[in-house]
mmCIF file of C-alpha atoms in Angstrom:
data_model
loop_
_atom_site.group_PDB
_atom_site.id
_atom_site.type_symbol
_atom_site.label_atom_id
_atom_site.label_comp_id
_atom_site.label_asym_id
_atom_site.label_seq_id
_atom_site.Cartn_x
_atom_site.Cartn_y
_atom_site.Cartn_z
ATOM 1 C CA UNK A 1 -32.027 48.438 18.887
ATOM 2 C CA UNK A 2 -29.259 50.727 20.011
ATOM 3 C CA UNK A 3 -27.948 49.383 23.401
ATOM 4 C CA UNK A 4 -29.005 45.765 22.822
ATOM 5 C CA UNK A 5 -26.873 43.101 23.048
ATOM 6 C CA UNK A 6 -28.474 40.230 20.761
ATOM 7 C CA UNK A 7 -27.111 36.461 21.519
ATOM 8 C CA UNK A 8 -28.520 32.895 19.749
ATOM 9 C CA UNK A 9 -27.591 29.697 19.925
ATOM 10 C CA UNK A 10 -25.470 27.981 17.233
ATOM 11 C CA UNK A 11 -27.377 25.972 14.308
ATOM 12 C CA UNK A 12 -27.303 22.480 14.667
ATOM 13 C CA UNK A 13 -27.876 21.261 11.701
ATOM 14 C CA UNK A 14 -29.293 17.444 12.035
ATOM 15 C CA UNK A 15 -30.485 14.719 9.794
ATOM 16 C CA UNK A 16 -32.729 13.047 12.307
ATOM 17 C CA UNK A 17 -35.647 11.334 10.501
ATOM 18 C CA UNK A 18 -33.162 10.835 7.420
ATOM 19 C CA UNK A 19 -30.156 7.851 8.547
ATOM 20 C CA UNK A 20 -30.904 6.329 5.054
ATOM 21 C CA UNK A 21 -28.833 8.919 3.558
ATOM 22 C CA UNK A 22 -25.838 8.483 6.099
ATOM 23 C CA UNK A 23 -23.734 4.925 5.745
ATOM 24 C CA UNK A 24 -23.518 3.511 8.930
ATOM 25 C CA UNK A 25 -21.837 0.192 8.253
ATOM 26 C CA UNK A 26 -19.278 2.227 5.688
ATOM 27 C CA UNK A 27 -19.182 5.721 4.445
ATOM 28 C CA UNK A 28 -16.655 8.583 3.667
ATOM 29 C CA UNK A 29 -16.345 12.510 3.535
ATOM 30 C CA UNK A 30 -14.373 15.269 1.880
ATOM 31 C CA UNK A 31 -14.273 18.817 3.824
ATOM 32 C CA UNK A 32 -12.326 21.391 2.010
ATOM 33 C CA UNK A 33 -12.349 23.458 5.279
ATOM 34 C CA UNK A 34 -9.764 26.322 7.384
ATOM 35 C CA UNK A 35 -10.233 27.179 11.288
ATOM 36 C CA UNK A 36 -10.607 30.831 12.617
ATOM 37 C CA UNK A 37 -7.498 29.367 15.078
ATOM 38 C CA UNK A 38 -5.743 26.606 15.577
ATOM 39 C CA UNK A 39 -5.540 26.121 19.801
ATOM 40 C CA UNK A 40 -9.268 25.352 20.483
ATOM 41 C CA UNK A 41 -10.612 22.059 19.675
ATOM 42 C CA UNK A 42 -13.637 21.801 16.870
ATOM 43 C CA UNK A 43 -15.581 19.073 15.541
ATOM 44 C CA UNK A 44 -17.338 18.325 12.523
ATOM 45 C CA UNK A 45 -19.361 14.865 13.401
ATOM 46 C CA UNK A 46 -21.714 12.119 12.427
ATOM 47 C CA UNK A 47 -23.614 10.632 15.435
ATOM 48 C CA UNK A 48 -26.822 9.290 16.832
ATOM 49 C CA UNK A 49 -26.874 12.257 18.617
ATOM 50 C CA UNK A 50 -25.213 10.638 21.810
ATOM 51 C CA UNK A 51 -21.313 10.820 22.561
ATOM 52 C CA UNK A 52 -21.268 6.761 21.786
ATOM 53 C CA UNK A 53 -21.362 6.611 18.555
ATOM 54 C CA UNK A 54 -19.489 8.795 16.410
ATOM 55 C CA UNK A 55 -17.139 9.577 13.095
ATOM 56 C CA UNK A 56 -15.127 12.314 14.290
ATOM 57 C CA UNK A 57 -12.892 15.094 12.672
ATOM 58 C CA UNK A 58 -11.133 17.122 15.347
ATOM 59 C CA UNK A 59 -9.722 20.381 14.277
ATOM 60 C CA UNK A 60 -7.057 21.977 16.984
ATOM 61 C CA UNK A 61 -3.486 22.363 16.045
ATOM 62 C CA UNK A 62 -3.435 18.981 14.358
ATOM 63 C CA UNK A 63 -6.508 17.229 12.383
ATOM 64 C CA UNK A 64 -8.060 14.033 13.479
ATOM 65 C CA UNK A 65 -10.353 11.316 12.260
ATOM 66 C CA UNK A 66 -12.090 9.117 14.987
ATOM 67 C CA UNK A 67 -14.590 6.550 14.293
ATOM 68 C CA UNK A 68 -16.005 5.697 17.857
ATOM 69 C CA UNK A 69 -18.919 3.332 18.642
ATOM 70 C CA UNK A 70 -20.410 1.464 22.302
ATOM 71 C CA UNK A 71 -17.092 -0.808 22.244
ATOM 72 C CA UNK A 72 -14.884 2.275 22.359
ATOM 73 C CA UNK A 73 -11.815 4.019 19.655
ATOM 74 C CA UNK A 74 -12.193 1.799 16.715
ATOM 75 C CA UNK A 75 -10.350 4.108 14.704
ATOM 76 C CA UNK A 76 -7.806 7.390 15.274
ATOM 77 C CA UNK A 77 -5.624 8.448 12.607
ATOM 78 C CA UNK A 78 -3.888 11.682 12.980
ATOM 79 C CA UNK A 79 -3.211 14.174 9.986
ATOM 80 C CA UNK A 80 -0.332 16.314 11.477
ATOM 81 C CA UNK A 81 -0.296 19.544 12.203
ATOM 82 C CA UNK A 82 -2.672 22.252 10.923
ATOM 83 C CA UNK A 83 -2.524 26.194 10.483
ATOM 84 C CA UNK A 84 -5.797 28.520 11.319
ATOM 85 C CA UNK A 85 -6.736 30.246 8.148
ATOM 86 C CA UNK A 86 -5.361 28.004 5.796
ATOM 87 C CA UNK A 87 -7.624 25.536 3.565
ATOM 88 C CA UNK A 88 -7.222 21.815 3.770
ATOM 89 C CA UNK A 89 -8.608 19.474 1.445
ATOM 90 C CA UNK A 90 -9.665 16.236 3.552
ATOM 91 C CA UNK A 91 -10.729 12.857 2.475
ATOM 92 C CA UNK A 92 -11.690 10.019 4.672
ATOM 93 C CA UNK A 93 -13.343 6.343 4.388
ATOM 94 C CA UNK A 94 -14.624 4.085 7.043
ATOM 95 C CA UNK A 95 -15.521 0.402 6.959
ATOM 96 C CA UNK A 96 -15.197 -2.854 9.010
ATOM 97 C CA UNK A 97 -11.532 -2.930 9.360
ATOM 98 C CA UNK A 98 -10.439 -0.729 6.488
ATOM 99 C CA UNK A 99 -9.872 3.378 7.747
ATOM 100 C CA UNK A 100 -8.180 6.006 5.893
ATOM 101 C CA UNK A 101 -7.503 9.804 5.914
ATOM 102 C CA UNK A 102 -5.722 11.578 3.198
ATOM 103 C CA UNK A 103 -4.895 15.471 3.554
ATOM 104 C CA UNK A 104 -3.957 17.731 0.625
ATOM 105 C CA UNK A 105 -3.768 14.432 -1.654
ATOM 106 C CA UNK A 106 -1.347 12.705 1.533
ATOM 107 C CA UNK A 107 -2.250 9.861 2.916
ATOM 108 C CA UNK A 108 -2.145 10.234 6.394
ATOM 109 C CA UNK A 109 -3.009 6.996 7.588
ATOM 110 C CA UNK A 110 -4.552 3.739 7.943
ATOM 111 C CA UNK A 111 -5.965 1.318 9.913
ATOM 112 C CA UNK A 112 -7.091 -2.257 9.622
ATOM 113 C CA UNK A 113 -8.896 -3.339 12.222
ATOM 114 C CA UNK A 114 -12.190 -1.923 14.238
ATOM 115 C CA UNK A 115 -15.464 -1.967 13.837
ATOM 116 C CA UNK A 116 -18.654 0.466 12.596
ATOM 117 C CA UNK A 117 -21.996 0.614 13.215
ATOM 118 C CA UNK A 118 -25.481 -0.978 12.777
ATOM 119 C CA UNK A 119 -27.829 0.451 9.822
ATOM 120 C CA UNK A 120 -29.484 2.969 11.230
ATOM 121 C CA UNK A 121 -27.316 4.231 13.921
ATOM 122 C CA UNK A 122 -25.765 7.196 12.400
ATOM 123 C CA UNK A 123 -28.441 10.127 12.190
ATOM 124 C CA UNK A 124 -26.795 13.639 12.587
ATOM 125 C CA UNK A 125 -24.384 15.697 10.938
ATOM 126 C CA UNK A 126 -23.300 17.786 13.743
ATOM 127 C CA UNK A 127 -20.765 20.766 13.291
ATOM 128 C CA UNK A 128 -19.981 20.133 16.851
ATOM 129 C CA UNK A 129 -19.005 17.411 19.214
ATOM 130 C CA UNK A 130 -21.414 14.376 18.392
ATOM 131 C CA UNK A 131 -23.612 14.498 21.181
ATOM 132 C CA UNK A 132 -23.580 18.688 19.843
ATOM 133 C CA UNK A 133 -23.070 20.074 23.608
ATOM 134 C CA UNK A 134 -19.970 21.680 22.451
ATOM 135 C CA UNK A 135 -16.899 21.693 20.412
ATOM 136 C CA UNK A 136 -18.403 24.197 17.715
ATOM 137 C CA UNK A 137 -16.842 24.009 14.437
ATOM 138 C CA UNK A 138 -15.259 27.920 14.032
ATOM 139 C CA UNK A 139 -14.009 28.012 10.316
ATOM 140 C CA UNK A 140 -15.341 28.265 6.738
ATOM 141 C CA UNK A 141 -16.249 25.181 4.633
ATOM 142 C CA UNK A 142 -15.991 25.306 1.309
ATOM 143 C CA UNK A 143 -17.431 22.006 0.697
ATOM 144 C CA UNK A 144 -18.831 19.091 2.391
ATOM 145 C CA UNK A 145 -19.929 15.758 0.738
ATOM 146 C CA UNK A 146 -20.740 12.839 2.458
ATOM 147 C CA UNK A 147 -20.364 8.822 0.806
ATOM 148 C CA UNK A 148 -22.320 6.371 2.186
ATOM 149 C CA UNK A 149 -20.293 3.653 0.881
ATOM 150 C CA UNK A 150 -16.541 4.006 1.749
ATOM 151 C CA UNK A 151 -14.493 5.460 -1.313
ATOM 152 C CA UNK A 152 -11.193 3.578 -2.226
ATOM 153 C CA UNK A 153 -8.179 4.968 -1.105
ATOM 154 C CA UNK A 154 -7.412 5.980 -4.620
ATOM 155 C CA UNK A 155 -10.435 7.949 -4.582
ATOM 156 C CA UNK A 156 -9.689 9.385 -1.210
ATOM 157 C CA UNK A 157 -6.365 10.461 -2.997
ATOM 158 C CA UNK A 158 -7.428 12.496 -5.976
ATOM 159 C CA UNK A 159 -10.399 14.166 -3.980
ATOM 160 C CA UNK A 160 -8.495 15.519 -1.831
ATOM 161 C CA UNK A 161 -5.586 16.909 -3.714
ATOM 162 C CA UNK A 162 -4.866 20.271 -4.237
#
């Protein structure tokens, strides 16, 4: 195909069909991730598919962990200031009033108040913004796990240091 210019959409990988596996009410993840760049914001998401209810981790020049549902921010814990093509090890839990994110084996932050979400609400693991219109994650993962019941903090700790 000499002369052709080829273009395709980006996967969007979903687990629609499958929210059983997903915690809704509490949950955690561990990304051992780096960014192609650091000055364009990227998402890695769980969602309902809508941009009301969503766990968020915002890549750009700093990380961030959002847990957003149809009352608005319940949770947003920064994690400082990140470096494109360097691997992080992140680690966070969510739960009626009990949020964490650790980085590298730091914790980052906490927060003790806000809600979650109905059983059954969270059904996509987007690698995008949560309604996946945009936001594309641009990186390599090394791995991905999700908990659906929220890890301790000590747990958070050791899977995510170095």
């Amino acid at each position: 195909t000499l002369g052709s210019i080829v273009t395709r959409n980006a996967d969007v990988p979903s687990l629609t069909g499958a929210s059983a596996l997903l915690g809704d009410s509490e949950g955690g993840m561990f990304i051992e991730f780096s960014t192609f760049d650091n000055t364009t914001d990227k998402r890695i998401s769980l969602s309902d598919g809508t941009s009301t209810n969503r766990v968020i981790f915002l890549f750009s020049s700093s990380i961030s962990f959002l847990v957003i549902n149809s009352s608005g921010a319940q949770a947003s814990i920064s994690g400082g200031a990140m470096s494109a093509n360097t691997f992080y090890k992140l680690a966070a839990g969510y739960a009626p009033n009990d949020f964490a994110l650790y980085l590298d084996g730091i914790e980052k932050g906490t927060d003790s108040s806000g809600t979650t979400y109905a059983d059954g609400t969270l059904t996509n693991i987007n690698f995008a913004g949560g309604n996946t219109t945009g936001l594309f994650f641009f990186g390599r993962i090394r791995q991905l796990v999700h908990f659906n019941q929220r890890p301790t903090n000590t747990q958070l700790d050791a899977i995510s240091t170095p």
